[in-house]
Coordinates of C-alpha atoms in Angstrom, one line a residue:
X1 CA -16.9 1.6 -27.4
X2 CA -15.4 -1.8 -26.9
X3 CA -17.4 -4.5 -25.2
X4 CA -15.0 -4.6 -22.3
X5 CA -16.2 -1.4 -20.6
X6 CA -20.0 -2.1 -21.0
X7 CA -19.4 -5.5 -19.4
X8 CA -17.8 -3.9 -16.3
X9 CA -20.5 -1.3 -16.2
X10 CA -23.3 -3.8 -16.2
X11 CA -21.6 -6.0 -13.6
X12 CA -21.0 -3.0 -11.3
X13 CA -24.6 -1.9 -11.4
X14 CA -26.1 -5.3 -10.7
X15 CA -25.4 -7.4 -7.6
X16 CA -27.0 -10.8 -7.4
X17 CA -28.7 -11.4 -4.1
X18 CA -28.7 -15.2 -4.2
X19 CA -25.5 -17.1 -3.1
X20 CA -26.6 -20.6 -4.1
X21 CA -29.3 -21.3 -6.7
X22 CA -30.7 -24.6 -8.1
X23 CA -33.2 -23.3 -10.7
X24 CA -36.3 -25.4 -11.3
X25 CA -37.5 -26.4 -14.7
X26 CA -40.5 -24.1 -14.7
X27 CA -39.7 -20.3 -15.2
X28 CA -39.5 -18.4 -11.9
X29 CA -38.3 -15.0 -10.9
X30 CA -34.9 -16.1 -9.7
X31 CA -34.3 -18.2 -12.8
X32 CA -35.3 -15.4 -15.2
X33 CA -33.4 -12.7 -13.2
X34 CA -30.2 -14.8 -13.1
X35 CA -30.5 -15.6 -16.8
X36 CA -30.9 -11.9 -17.6
X37 CA -27.9 -11.1 -15.4
X38 CA -25.7 -13.7 -17.2
X39 CA -26.6 -12.2 -20.6
X40 CA -26.0 -8.7 -19.1
X41 CA -22.5 -9.8 -17.9
X42 CA -21.7 -11.2 -21.3
X43 CA -22.7 -7.9 -23.0
X44 CA -25.6 -9.6 -24.8
X45 CA -28.2 -6.9 -24.2
X46 CA -30.7 -8.3 -26.8
X47 CA -30.9 -11.6 -24.8
X48 CA -30.8 -9.9 -21.4
X49 CA -33.8 -7.6 -22.1
X50 CA -36.5 -10.3 -22.7
X51 CA -35.2 -12.4 -19.7
X52 CA -35.5 -9.4 -17.4
X53 CA -38.9 -8.5 -18.8
X54 CA -40.0 -12.0 -18.0
X55 CA -38.8 -11.7 -14.4
X56 CA -40.8 -8.4 -14.0
X57 CA -43.9 -10.2 -15.4
X58 CA -43.5 -12.9 -12.8
X59 CA -43.0 -10.5 -9.9
X60 CA -43.6 -6.8 -10.7
X61 CA -42.8 -5.7 -7.1
X62 CA -39.0 -6.5 -7.0
X63 CA -36.8 -3.5 -7.9
X64 CA -33.7 -5.5 -8.8
X65 CA -35.1 -6.6 -12.2
X66 CA -36.3 -3.1 -13.1
X67 CA -32.8 -1.7 -12.3
X68 CA -31.1 -4.4 -14.3
X69 CA -33.4 -3.9 -17.2
X70 CA -32.8 -0.2 -17.1
X71 CA -29.0 -0.9 -17.2
X72 CA -29.6 -3.2 -20.2
X73 CA -31.6 -0.4 -22.0
X74 CA -28.8 2.1 -21.3
X75 CA -26.1 -0.3 -22.5
X76 CA -28.1 -0.8 -25.7
X77 CA -28.3 3.0 -26.2
X78 CA -32.0 3.3 -25.3
X79 CA -32.0 5.8 -22.4
X80 CA -35.6 6.9 -23.1
X81 CA -36.8 3.3 -22.6
X82 CA -34.8 3.1 -19.3
X83 CA -36.4 6.3 -18.1
X84 CA -39.9 5.3 -19.1
X85 CA -39.5 1.9 -17.4
X86 CA -38.5 3.5 -14.1
X87 CA -41.1 6.2 -14.3
X88 CA -43.9 3.5 -14.5
X89 CA -42.9 1.0 -11.8
X90 CA -45.7 -0.1 -9.4
X91 CA -46.2 2.2 -6.4
X92 CA -45.7 -0.7 -4.0
X93 CA -42.3 -1.8 -5.3
X94 CA -39.9 -3.2 -2.7
X95 CA -37.1 -0.6 -3.0
X96 CA -38.5 2.7 -4.3
X97 CA -35.5 4.6 -3.1
X98 CA -33.2 2.8 -5.5
X99 CA -35.6 3.4 -8.3
X100 CA -35.8 7.1 -7.6
X101 CA -32.0 7.4 -7.3
X102 CA -31.6 5.8 -10.7
X103 CA -34.2 8.2 -12.2
X104 CA -32.4 11.1 -10.7
X105 CA -29.2 10.0 -12.3
X106 CA -30.9 9.6 -15.7
X107 CA -32.5 13.0 -15.3
X108 CA -29.1 14.7 -14.7
X109 CA -29.2 14.6 -10.9
X110 CA -28.0 17.8 -9.2
X111 CA -26.3 20.8 -10.8
X112 CA -22.9 19.4 -9.8
X113 CA -22.4 16.2 -11.8
X114 CA -19.9 14.9 -9.3
X115 CA -22.5 15.0 -6.6
X116 CA -25.0 12.3 -7.4
X117 CA -28.0 11.1 -5.4
X118 CA -26.2 7.9 -4.6
X119 CA -23.4 9.8 -3.0
X120 CA -24.7 12.8 -1.3
X121 CA -28.5 12.7 -0.8
X122 CA -29.7 12.0 2.7
X123 CA -33.0 10.7 4.0
X124 CA -34.8 12.5 6.9
X125 CA -33.0 10.1 9.3
X126 CA -29.6 11.4 8.1
X127 CA -28.6 8.3 6.3
X128 CA -27.2 8.5 2.8
X129 CA -28.8 6.8 -0.2
X130 CA -25.9 4.3 -0.2
X131 CA -26.8 3.4 3.3
X132 CA -30.5 3.0 2.5
X133 CA -29.9 0.5 -0.3
X134 CA -30.9 -3.1 0.1
X135 CA -28.1 -5.2 1.4
X136 CA -26.3 -2.4 3.3
X137 CA -25.1 -3.0 6.8
X138 CA -22.9 -0.9 9.1
X139 CA -19.5 -2.5 9.3
X140 CA -19.9 -3.4 13.0
X141 CA -23.1 -5.2 12.2
X142 CA -21.5 -7.5 9.6
X143 CA -20.7 -11.1 10.4
X144 CA -17.1 -11.6 11.5
X145 CA -16.2 -13.4 8.3
X146 CA -17.5 -10.5 6.1
X147 CA -15.6 -8.0 8.3
X148 CA -12.4 -10.0 7.8
X149 CA -13.0 -10.1 4.0
X150 CA -13.5 -6.4 3.8
X151 CA -10.4 -5.7 5.8
X152 CA -8.4 -8.1 3.7
X153 CA -9.6 -6.6 0.4
X154 CA -8.7 -3.1 1.6
X155 CA -5.3 -4.1 2.9
X156 CA -4.5 -6.0 -0.3
X157 CA -5.6 -3.2 -2.7
X158 CA -4.0 -0.4 -0.8
X159 CA -0.7 -2.2 -0.5
X160 CA -0.6 -2.8 -4.3
X161 CA -1.3 -6.5 -4.0
X162 CA -3.3 -8.8 -6.3
X163 CA -7.0 -8.9 -5.2
X164 CA -7.5 -12.3 -7.0
X165 CA -5.4 -14.0 -4.2
X166 CA -8.6 -14.0 -2.1
X167 CA -10.0 -16.6 -4.5
X168 CA -7.8 -19.3 -2.9
X169 CA -9.6 -18.9 0.5
X170 CA -13.0 -17.3 -0.2
X171 CA -16.2 -18.8 1.2
X172 CA -18.4 -18.8 -1.9
X173 CA -21.5 -19.1 0.4
X174 CA -20.3 -16.1 2.4
X175 CA -23.1 -13.9 1.0
X176 CA -23.3 -10.4 -0.5
X177 CA -22.9 -7.2 1.4
X178 CA -22.2 -3.5 1.1
X179 CA -20.8 -1.3 3.8
X180 CA -18.6 1.7 4.6
X181 CA -15.3 1.1 6.4
X182 CA -12.1 3.1 6.8
X183 CA -13.2 5.8 4.4
X184 CA -14.3 3.4 1.6
X185 CA -17.7 2.3 0.2
X186 CA -17.4 -1.4 -0.2
X187 CA -19.6 -3.7 -2.3
X188 CA -19.1 -7.5 -2.5
X189 CA -21.3 -9.8 -4.6
X190 CA -20.8 -13.6 -4.8
X191 CA -22.7 -16.1 -6.8
X192 CA -22.3 -19.9 -6.6
X193 CA -24.9 -21.4 -8.9
X194 CA -25.5 -24.9 -10.3
X195 CA -28.0 -25.2 -13.1
X196 CA -29.5 -28.6 -14.1
X197 CA -31.6 -29.1 -17.2
X198 CA -29.9 -26.1 -18.7
X199 CA -29.5 -27.8 -22.1
X200 CA -32.5 -28.2 -24.5
X201 CA -31.8 -31.8 -25.2
X202 CA -33.0 -34.9 -23.4
X203 CA -29.6 -36.6 -23.8
X204 CA -28.1 -33.9 -21.6
X205 CA -30.8 -33.7 -18.9
X206 CA -28.5 -35.1 -16.2
X207 CA -25.6 -32.7 -16.9
X208 CA -24.9 -29.6 -14.9
X209 CA -23.4 -26.2 -15.5
X210 CA -21.6 -24.6 -12.6
X211 CA -21.1 -20.8 -12.4
X212 CA -19.1 -18.9 -9.8
X213 CA -18.6 -15.2 -9.8
X214 CA -17.2 -12.5 -7.5
X215 CA -17.6 -8.7 -7.9
X216 CA -15.7 -6.3 -5.6
X217 CA -15.8 -2.5 -5.7
X218 CA -13.8 -0.3 -3.3
X219 CA -14.4 3.4 -3.6
X220 CA -13.1 6.2 -1.4
X221 CA -14.4 9.8 -1.3
X222 CA -10.9 10.9 -2.3
X223 CA -8.1 8.6 -3.5
X224 CA -7.7 5.4 -5.6
X225 CA -10.7 3.1 -6.2
X226 CA -10.5 -0.5 -7.2
X227 CA -12.8 -2.9 -9.1
X228 CA -12.5 -6.7 -9.5
X229 CA -14.7 -9.1 -11.4
X230 CA -14.0 -12.8 -11.5
X231 CA -16.2 -15.5 -13.0
X232 CA -15.8 -19.2 -13.8
X233 CA -18.2 -21.3 -15.8
X234 CA -17.8 -25.0 -16.0
X235 CA -20.0 -27.4 -17.9
X236 CA -21.0 -28.8 -21.3
X237 CA -21.0 -26.4 -24.2
X238 CA -21.7 -26.8 -27.9
X239 CA -23.4 -30.3 -28.0
X240 CA -23.5 -31.9 -31.4
X241 CA -26.3 -34.2 -32.5
X242 CA -26.8 -36.8 -35.2
X243 CA -29.1 -35.2 -37.8
X244 CA -30.9 -38.5 -38.5
X245 CA -31.3 -40.0 -35.0
X246 CA -31.0 -37.0 -32.8
X247 CA -28.5 -38.8 -30.6
X248 CA -25.6 -36.8 -29.1
X249 CA -22.4 -37.5 -30.9
X250 CA -20.1 -34.8 -29.7
X251 CA -19.7 -32.1 -27.0
X252 CA -17.2 -29.8 -25.4
X253 CA -16.5 -29.8 -21.7
X254 CA -15.4 -26.3 -20.9
X255 CA -13.9 -24.4 -18.0
X256 CA -13.8 -20.7 -18.8
X257 CA -12.3 -18.1 -16.4
X258 CA -12.8 -14.4 -16.8
X259 CA -10.8 -12.0 -14.6
X260 CA -11.3 -8.3 -15.0
X261 CA -9.9 -5.4 -12.9
X262 CA -9.7 -1.6 -13.0
X263 CA -8.4 1.2 -10.8
X264 CA -8.9 4.9 -11.0
X265 CA -8.7 8.0 -8.9
X266 CA -11.9 8.9 -7.1
X267 CA -13.2 12.4 -6.3
X268 CA -16.2 13.0 -4.1
X269 CA -16.9 9.3 -4.2
X270 CA -16.9 9.2 -8.0
X271 CA -14.4 7.6 -10.4
X272 CA -12.5 10.4 -12.0
X273 CA -9.2 10.2 -13.8
X274 CA -7.0 8.0 -15.9
X275 CA -8.2 4.4 -15.9
X276 CA -6.8 1.1 -17.2
X277 CA -9.2 -1.8 -17.7
X278 CA -7.6 -5.2 -17.8
X279 CA -9.2 -8.5 -18.8
X280 CA -7.9 -12.0 -18.9
X281 CA -9.9 -14.9 -20.5
X282 CA -8.7 -18.4 -19.9
X283 CA -10.5 -21.2 -21.7
X284 CA -9.7 -24.9 -21.1
X285 CA -11.8 -27.3 -23.1
X286 CA -12.0 -31.1 -23.5
X287 CA -13.6 -31.9 -26.9
X288 CA -15.1 -35.4 -27.5
X289 CA -16.7 -36.7 -30.7
X290 CA -18.0 -40.1 -31.8
X291 CA -17.0 -41.1 -35.3
X292 CA -18.2 -44.6 -36.2
X293 CA -16.6 -46.8 -33.5
X294 CA -14.0 -44.3 -32.5
X295 CA -14.1 -41.5 -29.9
X296 CA -11.9 -38.6 -30.8
X297 CA -10.9 -36.4 -27.9
X298 CA -8.9 -33.2 -27.7
X299 CA -7.8 -31.1 -24.7
X300 CA -6.8 -27.5 -25.4
X301 CA -6.1 -24.4 -23.4
X302 CA -6.0 -20.7 -24.4
X303 CA -5.3 -17.5 -22.5
X304 CA -6.2 -14.1 -24.0
X305 CA -5.2 -10.7 -22.4
X306 CA -7.0 -7.4 -23.1
X307 CA -6.3 -3.9 -21.9
X308 CA -7.9 -0.6 -22.5
X309 CA -6.7 2.8 -21.2
X310 CA -8.9 5.9 -21.0
X311 CA -10.2 8.8 -18.9
X312 CA -13.2 8.2 -16.6
X313 CA -15.4 11.1 -15.6
X314 CA -18.0 11.0 -12.8
X315 CA -18.2 7.3 -11.9
X316 CA -18.3 3.9 -13.5
X317 CA -22.0 3.8 -12.7
X318 CA -23.2 6.9 -14.7
X319 CA -20.1 8.5 -16.0
X320 CA -18.3 8.8 -19.3
X321 CA -15.2 6.8 -20.4
X322 CA -13.1 8.4 -23.1
X323 CA -10.7 6.0 -24.8
X324 CA -7.2 7.3 -25.0
X325 CA -5.6 4.3 -26.7
X326 CA -6.8 1.5 -28.9
X327 CA -7.8 -1.7 -27.1
X328 CA -4.8 -4.1 -27.0
X329 CA -5.7 -7.8 -27.2
X330 CA -3.1 -10.6 -27.5
X331 CA -3.0 -14.3 -27.2
X332 CA -0.8 -15.2 -24.2
X333 CA -0.5 -18.8 -25.0
X334 CA -2.3 -22.0 -26.2
X335 CA -1.6 -25.7 -26.1
X336 CA -3.5 -28.8 -27.2
X337 CA -3.3 -32.5 -27.6
X338 CA -5.6 -35.1 -29.1
X339 CA -6.1 -38.9 -29.0
X340 CA -8.6 -41.6 -30.2
X341 CA -10.1 -44.5 -28.4
X342 CA -12.3 -47.4 -29.3
X343 CA -16.0 -46.7 -28.6
X344 CA -17.6 -49.7 -26.9
X345 CA -20.8 -50.7 -28.6
X346 CA -23.9 -50.0 -26.5
X347 CA -22.1 -47.5 -24.2
X348 CA -24.3 -44.4 -23.5
X349 CA -22.4 -41.4 -24.8
X350 CA -23.4 -39.1 -21.9
X351 CA -22.2 -41.8 -19.4
X352 CA -19.0 -42.0 -21.3
X353 CA -18.7 -38.2 -21.2
X354 CA -19.3 -38.2 -17.5
X355 CA -16.5 -40.7 -17.0
X356 CA -14.2 -38.6 -19.1
X357 CA -15.2 -35.5 -17.2
X358 CA -13.0 -36.3 -14.2
X359 CA -9.8 -36.9 -16.2
X360 CA -10.4 -34.0 -18.5
X361 CA -11.3 -31.6 -15.7
X362 CA -8.2 -32.7 -13.7
X363 CA -5.9 -31.0 -16.2
X364 CA -8.0 -27.8 -16.2
X365 CA -9.0 -27.8 -12.5
X366 CA -8.3 -24.7 -10.4
X367 CA -7.6 -24.7 -6.7
X368 CA -10.6 -22.6 -6.0
X369 CA -12.9 -25.4 -7.3

C-alpha cells in the first residue's frame, strides 16, 4: 500500500485539540502528543510510537494519546499491540467510550461490518457514539463562526467547488469541532502551532518553526463524502555545521504545503465505493551557505502531484482500500535561481539568515499566511 492512504487514515483518526501551542523546552504531554501526531501525519510510525508512549507516561489518563498510539500500531501492521494497549488502559481514563468503540472496531464490531459502534451504537440516553465523543456539539450550540464554516464547507462540497478556497478566509484560531448538520457528520480540526527551540543546536535557538493544518471530513448516511487535509510548515530545515568549529555555515528556509483530498460514496455512514485520493506537495526553499567570505543563496520551487484510485469498503477509519490502478506521481513544475554576495566579517550567520528570511519568504509567501 502506498504511503498516501496511510497518511490520510492517520490524519482522519486523530484530531488535535489544541489550536495554538508554544511548546516549552521540557517534555510535556502536549509537546509529546503533538510530536507524535506530526510523525503520524508524515507516515513515520517508528518515530510516532515512542513519542506517543512518552505522552502516555506523562499523563496516563488522557485517551487521545492511546487512540493515536493504537492508530500508529495499526498503520505499522501490529494490530495485536493496538488491541493489547486499549485493553489495558487505566479505569479512570477521561474518555472510556472512545476507547471501547475502538476496541469494538478491532474486535470486528457487530455482525454487519457496515454498522460500526461509531455509527449505530446508542447510549442509554439515546445519543449515538459519535455524539458522545469529546468535542461534539449540537449544531445549534456551536458558535456562529463554526456554524458558518460548516455551512460553507457543505455548500462548497455539494456544489462541486474547491474546499481549499476556505483557506483564504479561515480563522486559524477558530477551534476544532464535530457536529451533525443537514444529514452529514462533520469533523473540523485546525492547528496553528509555533515551535521554538525545535532545533538541537545553540546557533538556532532563536529560530521558529510554524505549522498550520486543517482537516475536514463530511460524511452522510447515504451519498457522497468528502475529505480535505491541508498543512503548511515554514521554518529552518537541514542546518549545516562546520565540523571543526560547530558553527552553522548553511541552512534551508523552507515553506512546504501539502494538500490532500478524497471523495467517495457513503452507505450507512461508511465510505463505500470508488475513491480517488489526490495529493499535491508544493515546496519552496531558500538555501543559504557560507563559503569563505561568500554567501551562496538559491531560491527554488517544486510542485509534485500524486493520485491513487481504488475501491473503499466500510470507511476510511476501519475499512479496506483496494488499489485499482498504480499510483500516478508527476512533477508539475520547478524553477530555481541562485546568486552570491560578500559575507561581511563578524556578521552572525543566524542574524544574516533572519534578515534574508523576509526577502526569501516574500517570493514563497501564501495569502493565508
